[in-house]
Amino acid sequence: MGSSAPGVAGDRTASINGGGATVIDKGVDFANYFCTYAFLYHQKEMLSDRVRMDAYYNAIFENKHHFRGKAVLDVGTGSGILAIWSAQAGARKVYAVEATKMSEHARELVKANNLQDIVEVIEGSVEDVTLPEKVDVIISEWMGYFLLRESMFDSVISARDRWLKPTGVMYPSHARMWMAPIRSGLVDQKKNDYEGSMNDWLCFVNETKNDYGVDMSVLTKPFSEEQRKYYLQTSLWNNLHPHQVVGTAAIIKEIDCLTATVDDICEVRSNFSSSILIENTRLCGFGGWFDVHFRGRSDNPAQQEIELTTAPSLDSSTHWGQQVFLLHPPFRTSEGDDVNVSFLMNRSKENHRLMEVDLGCEIRQSSGKLLPLFKNKFYIE
Amino acid sequence: MGSSAPGVAGDRTASINGGGATVIDKGVDFANYFCTYAFLYHQKEMLSDRVRMDAYYNAIFENKHHFRGKAVLDVGTGSGILAIWSAQAGARKVYAVEATKMSEHARELVKANNLQDIVEVIEGSVEDVTLPEKVDVIISEWMGYFLLRESMFDSVISARDRWLKPTGVMYPSHARMWMAPIRSGLVDQKKNDYEGSMNDWLCFVNETKNDYGVDMSVLTKPFSEEQRKYYLQTSLWNNLHPHQVVGTAAIIKEIDCLTATVDDICEVRSNFSSSILIENTRLCGFGGWFDVHFRGRSDNPAQQEIELTTAPSLDSSTHWGQQVFLLHPPFRTSEGDDVNVSFLMNRSKENHRLMEVDLGCEIRQSSGKLLPLFKNKFYIE
């Protein structure tokens, strides 16, 4: 059977939940997760995100006091950019840890920028490496779509607990997840895609019966569930226009990077309310995004606090976009209505780097009338 | 770092070459290979390939003497279609082995078609299962792009050596790989894509130096190698029009499914010559495809020999398409010229289901002049 499959594994794979005491198969984790980071093309994509680059650049160079003469650990150094900037900002020593063969390019880049005496690139998982000393700063760009996809912060926590001095500083220091009700034409597009796929399937079942004598109608239900999950229940990457946000945004998670544990982030649970701000609009679903801050610590603060936000923006969009959770069918709503949302996100059992979301939502109309809307499962893949 | 990566592993992954005595990590093999076959959408794609379906349907039903009252093993049953047809053609017992959870759907399909007394669906790798008896027929649709991509025939060989009776029949019985010189606009498209990517990179290096104080020019060489491999050296799926074939096609491999060993197929080595048939055309590369035949065995032949070909065709194209290996730059050639090709294909060390190709080619012009063209490495990913 010809297939693009081999080597191009789908999102749904058989590795083990890392949220408890279970073992993660490293070969599987590499095949599923790490391998794309070994490509320069992928590194370039991230290095070309000006908002991301500016935030980290400014966070470092506007806060040289945190770096001058200090020891720094860069978790997941990739091309080595943060490690190089840390050295240029005056660090005494930078340990730049990278799990993939990208570490070889990072080493070349460090040398080409004359920083090999300061920056030591170490290939390996940060959970496994041994450093000669504890560090004053841990810097890392670990954020995935909607902050926690990829579950890379687990590795930062592990590094922090082993290698950060008691007085050490985290870069970034804080992270928040946000959600807001949105309108979006995607809801119509995905509905059409799903219905088109089902119509196509029904023709296929008919033809297979007539031409090949096999009745495949028993597979219609599982096929529709599979397609439903794919088209309607999988969150989408999108760059939302600010005008698509139709209600107030709410913080659904706050993380102090200095103290958060893996248990703290395994589950994201939030009940929030959003006021609709637009007259006579369509509630098509919810957009999720995050921001991080570089504030230092209370006893050693940043001189210049920097924010990196991935909120819907006209001219400051990032490669993260936002994650969109669509409502089928969308719902007419208007200024004065309130949307009450229950949000629960957990790691997928099959792959701890992917998420499952239980999202429930009701509308309290301005008249006082309460409309229960739905309770639905979503997948962040 | 936001990335679509986690769960969507690239083609290039860390599993181990299965061509010798080395161990294949099953979790990694699942993450890289098997998982896509667990989706009904993917099964439907293959079941909708009329040429494929017709060939197997006719091979079975025009040769019921091979099935009536017999025991059959379907290797990689997927949805169960071949097992069901085998039962409908009169088999006494069919063992339908499937490594993924698709086996559950196959079991449902068998039941819905009232064949549960004949067809036993077994979930597992065919290398690991135990059958209660040896079989008279092994049927399988194992062919990947350009025949051997996915290396699934290894599993068929394993099943044959363990479970086929000495008098048993293979369905299909024979397979061949073909190559021919082609012309294609893809050569210009990929060249443009590559050059665009390099131009973009050079701008990026410039900006990163000016705006962020990091000189990334040392990465230009590895980046260009990565992009060259991706755009210029990776074989492409394409549905070639017969008019794109500009010279005689040659058989580069013949396989007798009854006797072939894994060693026989680990390497495909062929030196062949092709006569250009078109006046004043562009040799843009080579197209590769395959055919299989259902002939039975010499002492128990098919009553109706069936052929399934994936050669370039106007109205009988298949989901396999052809694999295209592009020549950069393309070469002007004309009727009367001969192209001498040396072709060597081996399994990739990183992933035994993917291939590496060494392709060398020279043109003997009708004048007698010999033009060495190139020797290049390609990747079937």
Coordinates of C-alpha atoms in Angstrom, one line a residue, chain A residues 1-14 25 27-28 30-33 35-42 44 46-48 50 52-54 57 76 79 81 84-85 88 105 108-109 112-113 141-145 149-150 152 197 200-201 204 207-208 211-216 218-219 222-223 226-227 319-320 351 353-354 381, chain B residues 1-14 25 27-28 30-33 35-42 44 46-48 50 52-54 57 76 79 81 84-85 88 105 108-109 112-113 141-145 149-150 152 197 200-201 204 207-208 211-216 218-219 222-223 226-227 319-320 351 353-354 381:
Chain A
M1 CA 0.0 0.0 0.0
G2 CA 1.6 3.2 -1.1
S3 CA 1.5 5.8 1.7
S4 CA 3.3 8.9 2.7
A5 CA 3.1 7.4 6.2
P6 CA 6.4 5.7 6.9
G7 CA 8.5 8.3 8.6
V8 CA 5.7 10.8 8.6
A9 CA 4.0 9.6 11.8
G10 CA 0.6 11.1 12.6
D11 CA 0.0 13.0 15.7
R12 CA -1.6 10.0 17.4
T13 CA 1.2 7.8 18.6
A14 CA 1.9 5.2 21.2
D25 CA 10.3 5.7 25.7
G27 CA 13.2 6.4 20.9
V28 CA 9.5 7.0 20.5
F30 CA 12.5 11.3 19.5
A31 CA 10.5 9.9 16.6
N32 CA 7.4 11.8 17.7
Y33 CA 8.8 15.1 19.0
C35 CA 13.4 15.1 15.4
T36 CA 11.9 18.2 13.7
Y37 CA 14.1 20.4 15.9
A38 CA 17.2 18.9 14.2
F39 CA 16.4 20.8 11.0
L40 CA 17.9 24.2 10.3
Y41 CA 14.8 25.1 8.3
H42 CA 12.7 24.8 11.4
K44 CA 15.1 29.5 10.9
M46 CA 11.6 30.4 14.9
L47 CA 14.6 32.7 14.5
S48 CA 12.6 34.7 11.9
R50 CA 10.7 39.1 15.1
R52 CA 9.9 36.4 19.8
M53 CA 13.5 37.5 18.9
D54 CA 12.9 41.0 20.1
Y57 CA 16.9 40.0 22.9
G76 CA 17.0 23.5 24.5
S79 CA 20.8 27.0 17.1
I81 CA 20.9 32.0 19.9
I84 CA 25.1 33.5 22.4
W85 CA 23.2 36.5 23.5
Q88 CA 27.4 38.7 24.6
H105 CA 25.4 23.6 14.4
E108 CA 29.8 25.9 15.0
L109 CA 27.8 29.1 15.5
A112 CA 32.0 31.5 14.4
N113 CA 31.0 34.3 16.8
E141 CA 12.3 29.3 25.0
W142 CA 10.1 26.3 25.8
M143 CA 6.6 27.6 25.0
G144 CA 4.5 25.5 22.6
Y145 CA 1.2 26.3 21.0
R149 CA 1.7 21.9 24.0
E150 CA 4.9 19.9 23.7
M152 CA 8.7 21.2 27.3
S197 CA -16.1 13.9 3.8
D200 CA -17.9 11.1 0.0
W201 CA -17.8 8.2 2.4
F204 CA -17.8 5.1 -1.3
E207 CA -19.9 1.8 -4.7
T208 CA -18.0 -0.8 -2.6
D211 CA -19.0 -3.1 -7.4
Y212 CA -17.1 -5.3 -4.9
G213 CA -19.8 -7.1 -2.9
V214 CA -18.6 -5.8 0.5
D215 CA -21.0 -3.9 2.8
M216 CA -18.9 -1.3 4.7
V218 CA -20.9 -0.9 9.7
L219 CA -17.8 1.4 9.5
P222 CA -16.4 4.9 13.5
F223 CA -15.5 6.8 10.3
E226 CA -12.7 9.8 13.3
Q227 CA -13.7 12.6 10.9
H319 CA 4.7 31.9 14.7
W320 CA 2.6 30.6 17.6
N351 CA 1.4 11.1 24.0
R353 CA 3.2 16.1 24.7
L354 CA -0.3 16.5 23.3
E381 CA -2.5 17.7 18.4
Chain B
M1 CA 8.9 27.0 20.7
G2 CA 5.6 26.5 18.9
S3 CA 5.8 23.8 16.3
S4 CA 3.6 21.4 14.6
A5 CA 6.3 18.9 15.3
P6 CA 5.3 16.9 18.4
G7 CA 3.5 13.9 17.2
V8 CA 4.1 14.8 13.6
A9 CA 7.5 13.2 13.2
G10 CA 9.4 14.1 10.1
D11 CA 10.5 11.4 7.8
R12 CA 14.0 11.3 9.2
T13 CA 13.9 9.3 12.4
A14 CA 16.0 7.3 14.7
D25 CA 12.5 -0.8 18.0
G27 CA 7.6 1.6 19.6
V28 CA 9.7 3.7 17.2
F30 CA 4.9 2.2 15.3
A31 CA 5.5 5.9 15.8
N32 CA 7.2 6.2 12.4
Y33 CA 5.3 3.7 10.3
C35 CA 0.2 4.4 13.1
T36 CA -1.2 6.0 9.9
Y37 CA -2.7 2.7 8.9
A38 CA -4.9 2.8 12.0
F39 CA -7.0 5.5 10.4
L40 CA -10.2 4.7 8.4
Y41 CA -9.5 7.7 6.3
H42 CA -6.3 6.2 5.1
K44 CA -10.6 4.5 2.5
M46 CA -6.5 2.8 -0.7
L47 CA -10.0 1.2 -1.0
S48 CA -11.0 4.0 -3.4
R50 CA -10.2 1.4 -8.5
R52 CA -5.8 -1.6 -7.2
M53 CA -9.2 -2.9 -6.1
D54 CA -10.1 -4.3 -9.6
Y57 CA -10.8 -8.5 -7.0
G76 CA -1.6 -6.7 6.8
S79 CA -9.9 -3.1 6.7
I81 CA -11.0 -6.5 2.3
I84 CA -13.4 -11.0 2.9
W85 CA -13.0 -11.5 -0.8
Q88 CA -16.4 -15.0 -0.6
H105 CA -12.7 -2.5 12.4
E108 CA -16.6 -5.6 12.7
L109 CA -16.6 -5.7 8.9
A112 CA -21.3 -7.4 9.2
N113 CA -20.7 -9.4 6.1
E141 CA -1.2 -5.8 -0.6
W142 CA 2.3 -4.9 0.6
M143 CA 3.6 -2.6 -2.2
G144 CA 4.9 0.8 -1.3
Y145 CA 5.8 3.7 -3.5
R149 CA 9.3 1.8 0.1
E150 CA 8.0 0.8 3.5
M152 CA 6.6 -4.4 4.1
S197 CA 14.8 29.3 -0.1
D200 CA 15.5 34.0 1.8
W201 CA 18.2 32.5 4.0
F204 CA 17.8 36.2 7.1
E207 CA 19.1 40.7 9.2
T208 CA 20.2 38.5 12.1
D211 CA 19.6 43.5 14.1
Y212 CA 20.7 40.9 16.6
G213 CA 24.5 40.9 16.4
V214 CA 24.8 37.2 15.6
D215 CA 26.7 36.1 12.5
M216 CA 24.9 33.0 11.1
V218 CA 28.7 29.6 9.1
L219 CA 25.3 27.8 8.9
P222 CA 24.7 23.1 6.2
F223 CA 21.5 24.9 5.4
E226 CA 19.6 20.5 4.0
Q227 CA 17.6 22.4 1.5
H319 CA -2.7 6.1 -5.6
W320 CA 1.0 5.0 -5.9
N351 CA 15.0 4.0 9.0
R353 CA 11.5 1.6 5.7
L354 CA 13.1 4.5 3.7
E381 CA 11.4 9.4 2.1

